[in-house]
Amino acid sequence: MSYSSFIGVLLRSDLLPSRGRSEQGCSAGFTLIEMLVVIIIVAILAAIALPAFINQARRAQQGEALTYIGAINRAQQAYRLDSITFADSIDRLNIGLAGNTQLYQYSVLEGSSRIAHAAAFPQDESLEGFSGVVYVSINPDGTAVTSSKVCQGIRGSAPALSFASAGTSINISGCDDL
């Protein structure tokens, strides 16, 4: 027997193992290795996508607090135009916001003639808290200007802010601006 005829005998299809084929020659299904490879690929993709999905859901929930604090800040500025002080409660602002939601508890912590401070306290420890500050500064020409800030806290609490009056301006400490 020559070398080429030996190779020809080895390559005959009827001598090769059937590898999952039925008697009719059709594929009977996937092998266990093929299934394991697919499962491993899906698991890797899920492990990559899941943290991003969870983070996106948390951002959407925190968007509620940012919207509420922004609305409270704007309402405080409008309230101060009509009054000599800022409002000392959310109810006095007449903007129809609830003090509590499933995600946050909202309150005005201070409402004086120069400063309004509102906070969003998270009900869930995985969410970050926020504070909003509206304050009046006096320009050198004597005109009053209201300014506002939104500050981001750490997970589970609103930022603890402190205020100091420096002549005609207000210094705010403890605020990580957004």
CSV table of C-alpha atoms in Angstrom, one decimal:
chain,number,residue,atom,x,y,z
A,1,MET,CA,0.0,0.0,0.0
A,2,SER,CA,1.4,3.4,-1.0
A,3,TYR,CA,1.4,6.5,1.1
A,4,SER,CA,-1.2,8.3,-1.0
A,5,SER,CA,-3.6,5.4,-0.9
A,6,PHE,CA,-3.1,5.2,2.9
A,7,ILE,CA,-4.1,8.9,3.2
A,8,GLY,CA,-7.1,8.3,0.9
A,9,VAL,CA,-8.3,5.5,3.1
A,10,LEU,CA,-8.0,7.8,6.2
A,11,LEU,CA,-9.9,10.6,4.6
A,12,ARG,CA,-12.9,8.4,3.5
A,13,SER,CA,-16.0,10.0,5.0
A,14,ASP,CA,-17.6,6.7,5.9
A,15,LEU,CA,-14.6,5.8,8.2
A,16,LEU,CA,-14.8,9.2,10.1
A,17,PRO,CA,-16.8,9.3,13.3
A,18,SER,CA,-20.4,10.6,12.8
A,19,ARG,CA,-20.0,13.5,15.3
A,20,GLY,CA,-23.6,14.0,16.3
A,21,ARG,CA,-25.1,12.9,13.0
A,22,SER,CA,-28.1,10.6,12.8
A,23,GLU,CA,-28.3,7.8,10.3
A,24,GLN,CA,-29.9,10.1,7.7
A,25,GLY,CA,-26.9,12.5,7.8
A,26,CYS,CA,-28.7,15.5,9.4
A,27,SER,CA,-27.3,17.3,12.4
A,28,ALA,CA,-28.8,15.9,15.6
A,29,GLY,CA,-28.1,19.1,17.7
A,30,PHE,CA,-25.3,20.9,19.5
A,31,THR,CA,-22.5,19.3,21.4
A,32,LEU,CA,-22.0,19.9,25.0
A,33,ILE,CA,-18.8,21.9,24.3
A,34,GLU,CA,-20.7,24.2,21.9
A,35,MET,CA,-23.4,24.8,24.5
A,36,LEU,CA,-20.8,25.6,27.2
A,37,VAL,CA,-19.0,28.1,24.9
A,38,VAL,CA,-22.3,29.9,24.3
A,39,ILE,CA,-23.2,30.0,28.0
A,40,ILE,CA,-19.8,31.3,28.9
A,41,ILE,CA,-20.0,34.1,26.3
A,42,VAL,CA,-23.5,35.1,27.5
A,43,ALA,CA,-22.3,35.1,31.1
A,44,ILE,CA,-19.3,37.3,30.3
A,45,LEU,CA,-21.6,39.8,28.4
A,46,ALA,CA,-24.0,39.9,31.3
A,47,ALA,CA,-21.2,40.5,33.8
A,48,ILE,CA,-20.1,43.5,31.7
A,49,ALA,CA,-23.5,44.9,31.2
A,50,LEU,CA,-25.1,44.4,34.6
A,51,PRO,CA,-23.1,47.0,36.6
A,52,ALA,CA,-23.7,49.6,33.9
A,53,PHE,CA,-27.4,48.9,33.9
A,54,ILE,CA,-27.6,49.1,37.7
A,55,ASN,CA,-25.7,52.4,37.7
A,56,GLN,CA,-28.0,53.8,35.1
A,57,ALA,CA,-31.0,53.0,37.1
A,58,ARG,CA,-29.5,54.7,40.2
A,59,ARG,CA,-28.8,57.8,38.1
A,60,ALA,CA,-32.4,57.9,37.0
A,61,GLN,CA,-33.6,57.7,40.6
A,62,GLN,CA,-31.2,60.5,41.6
A,63,GLY,CA,-32.6,62.5,38.7
A,64,GLU,CA,-35.8,62.9,40.8
A,65,ALA,CA,-33.9,64.6,43.6
A,66,LEU,CA,-32.0,66.9,41.2
A,67,THR,CA,-35.3,67.9,39.6
A,68,TYR,CA,-37.0,68.6,42.9
A,69,ILE,CA,-34.0,70.6,44.4
A,70,GLY,CA,-33.8,72.6,41.2
A,71,ALA,CA,-37.5,73.4,41.3
A,72,ILE,CA,-37.2,74.4,45.0
A,73,ASN,CA,-34.3,76.7,44.2
A,74,ARG,CA,-36.2,78.4,41.4
A,75,ALA,CA,-39.3,78.7,43.6
A,76,GLN,CA,-37.2,80.2,46.4
A,77,GLN,CA,-35.8,82.8,44.0
A,78,ALA,CA,-39.3,83.7,42.8
A,79,TYR,CA,-40.6,83.8,46.4
A,80,ARG,CA,-37.8,86.2,47.5
A,81,LEU,CA,-38.8,88.6,44.7
A,82,ASP,CA,-42.2,89.0,46.4
A,83,SER,CA,-41.0,88.8,50.0
A,84,ILE,CA,-38.2,90.1,52.2
A,85,THR,CA,-37.2,86.6,53.2
A,86,PHE,CA,-37.0,83.1,51.6
A,87,ALA,CA,-39.7,80.5,52.4
A,88,ASP,CA,-39.1,78.3,55.4
A,89,SER,CA,-41.1,75.3,54.1
A,90,ILE,CA,-41.9,73.7,50.9
A,91,ASP,CA,-45.6,74.3,51.4
A,92,ARG,CA,-45.1,78.1,51.5
A,93,LEU,CA,-43.5,77.9,48.0
A,94,ASN,CA,-46.9,76.7,46.5
A,95,ILE,CA,-45.2,74.6,43.8
A,96,GLY,CA,-47.1,71.3,44.4
A,97,LEU,CA,-44.1,69.2,45.4
A,98,ALA,CA,-44.6,66.4,47.9
A,99,GLY,CA,-42.3,66.5,50.9
A,100,ASN,CA,-41.8,62.7,50.7
A,101,THR,CA,-41.5,60.3,47.8
A,102,GLN,CA,-40.6,56.7,47.7
A,103,LEU,CA,-37.0,57.6,47.0
A,104,TYR,CA,-36.3,60.9,48.9
A,105,GLN,CA,-37.5,63.1,51.8
A,106,TYR,CA,-37.4,66.8,50.9
A,107,SER,CA,-37.3,69.7,53.3
A,108,VAL,CA,-36.4,73.4,53.6
A,109,LEU,CA,-33.8,73.5,56.4
A,110,GLU,CA,-33.3,77.2,56.5
A,111,GLY,CA,-35.2,80.2,55.0
A,112,SER,CA,-34.0,83.6,56.1
A,113,SER,CA,-33.5,87.0,54.5
A,114,ARG,CA,-30.2,86.0,52.9
A,115,ILE,CA,-30.1,82.2,52.6
A,116,ALA,CA,-32.5,79.4,51.7
A,117,HIS,CA,-31.2,75.8,52.2
A,118,ALA,CA,-33.2,72.8,51.0
A,119,ALA,CA,-32.2,69.1,51.2
A,120,ALA,CA,-33.1,65.8,49.6
A,121,PHE,CA,-32.5,63.0,52.1
A,122,PRO,CA,-32.4,59.6,50.4
A,123,GLN,CA,-34.7,56.9,51.7
A,124,ASP,CA,-32.4,54.2,50.2
A,125,GLU,CA,-28.8,54.0,51.4
A,126,SER,CA,-27.5,53.3,47.8
A,127,LEU,CA,-28.7,56.8,46.6
A,128,GLU,CA,-26.8,60.0,47.0
A,129,GLY,CA,-28.3,63.0,48.8
A,130,PHE,CA,-28.5,66.6,47.5
A,131,SER,CA,-28.8,70.1,48.9
A,132,GLY,CA,-29.9,73.2,47.2
A,133,VAL,CA,-28.8,76.7,48.3
A,134,VAL,CA,-30.2,80.0,47.2
A,135,TYR,CA,-28.5,83.2,48.6
A,136,VAL,CA,-28.5,86.9,48.1
A,137,SER,CA,-25.4,88.8,47.3
A,138,ILE,CA,-25.1,92.6,47.3
A,139,ASN,CA,-23.2,94.0,44.3
A,140,PRO,CA,-20.9,97.0,44.8
A,141,ASP,CA,-23.5,99.3,43.3
A,142,GLY,CA,-26.0,98.2,45.9
A,143,THR,CA,-28.2,95.9,43.8
A,144,ALA,CA,-29.1,92.5,45.2
A,145,VAL,CA,-28.6,89.4,43.1
A,146,THR,CA,-29.9,85.9,44.0
A,147,SER,CA,-27.7,82.9,43.1
A,148,SER,CA,-28.3,79.2,43.5
A,149,LYS,CA,-26.2,76.1,43.9
A,150,VAL,CA,-27.0,72.4,43.9
A,151,CYS,CA,-24.6,70.3,46.0
A,152,GLN,CA,-24.1,66.5,45.9
A,153,GLY,CA,-23.6,64.5,49.0
A,154,ILE,CA,-22.4,61.0,49.6
A,155,ARG,CA,-24.4,57.8,49.4
A,156,GLY,CA,-27.1,57.7,52.1
A,157,SER,CA,-27.1,61.4,53.1
A,158,ALA,CA,-27.4,64.9,52.0
A,159,PRO,CA,-24.3,67.2,52.2
A,160,ALA,CA,-23.8,69.0,55.5
A,161,LEU,CA,-23.4,72.7,54.5
A,162,SER,CA,-22.3,75.6,56.5
A,163,PHE,CA,-22.7,79.3,55.7
A,164,ALA,CA,-20.7,82.3,56.6
A,165,SER,CA,-21.6,85.9,55.7
A,166,ALA,CA,-18.6,87.8,54.5
A,167,GLY,CA,-19.8,91.4,54.1
A,168,THR,CA,-22.0,91.5,51.1
A,169,SER,CA,-21.4,87.9,50.0
A,170,ILE,CA,-22.1,84.4,51.4
A,171,ASN,CA,-19.4,81.7,51.7
A,172,ILE,CA,-20.7,78.1,51.5
A,173,SER,CA,-18.5,75.3,52.7
A,174,GLY,CA,-19.2,71.5,52.3
A,175,CYS,CA,-20.6,71.8,48.8
A,176,ASP,CA,-19.4,69.7,45.9
A,177,ASP,CA,-20.9,71.6,43.0
A,178,LEU,CA,-22.7,69.8,40.2
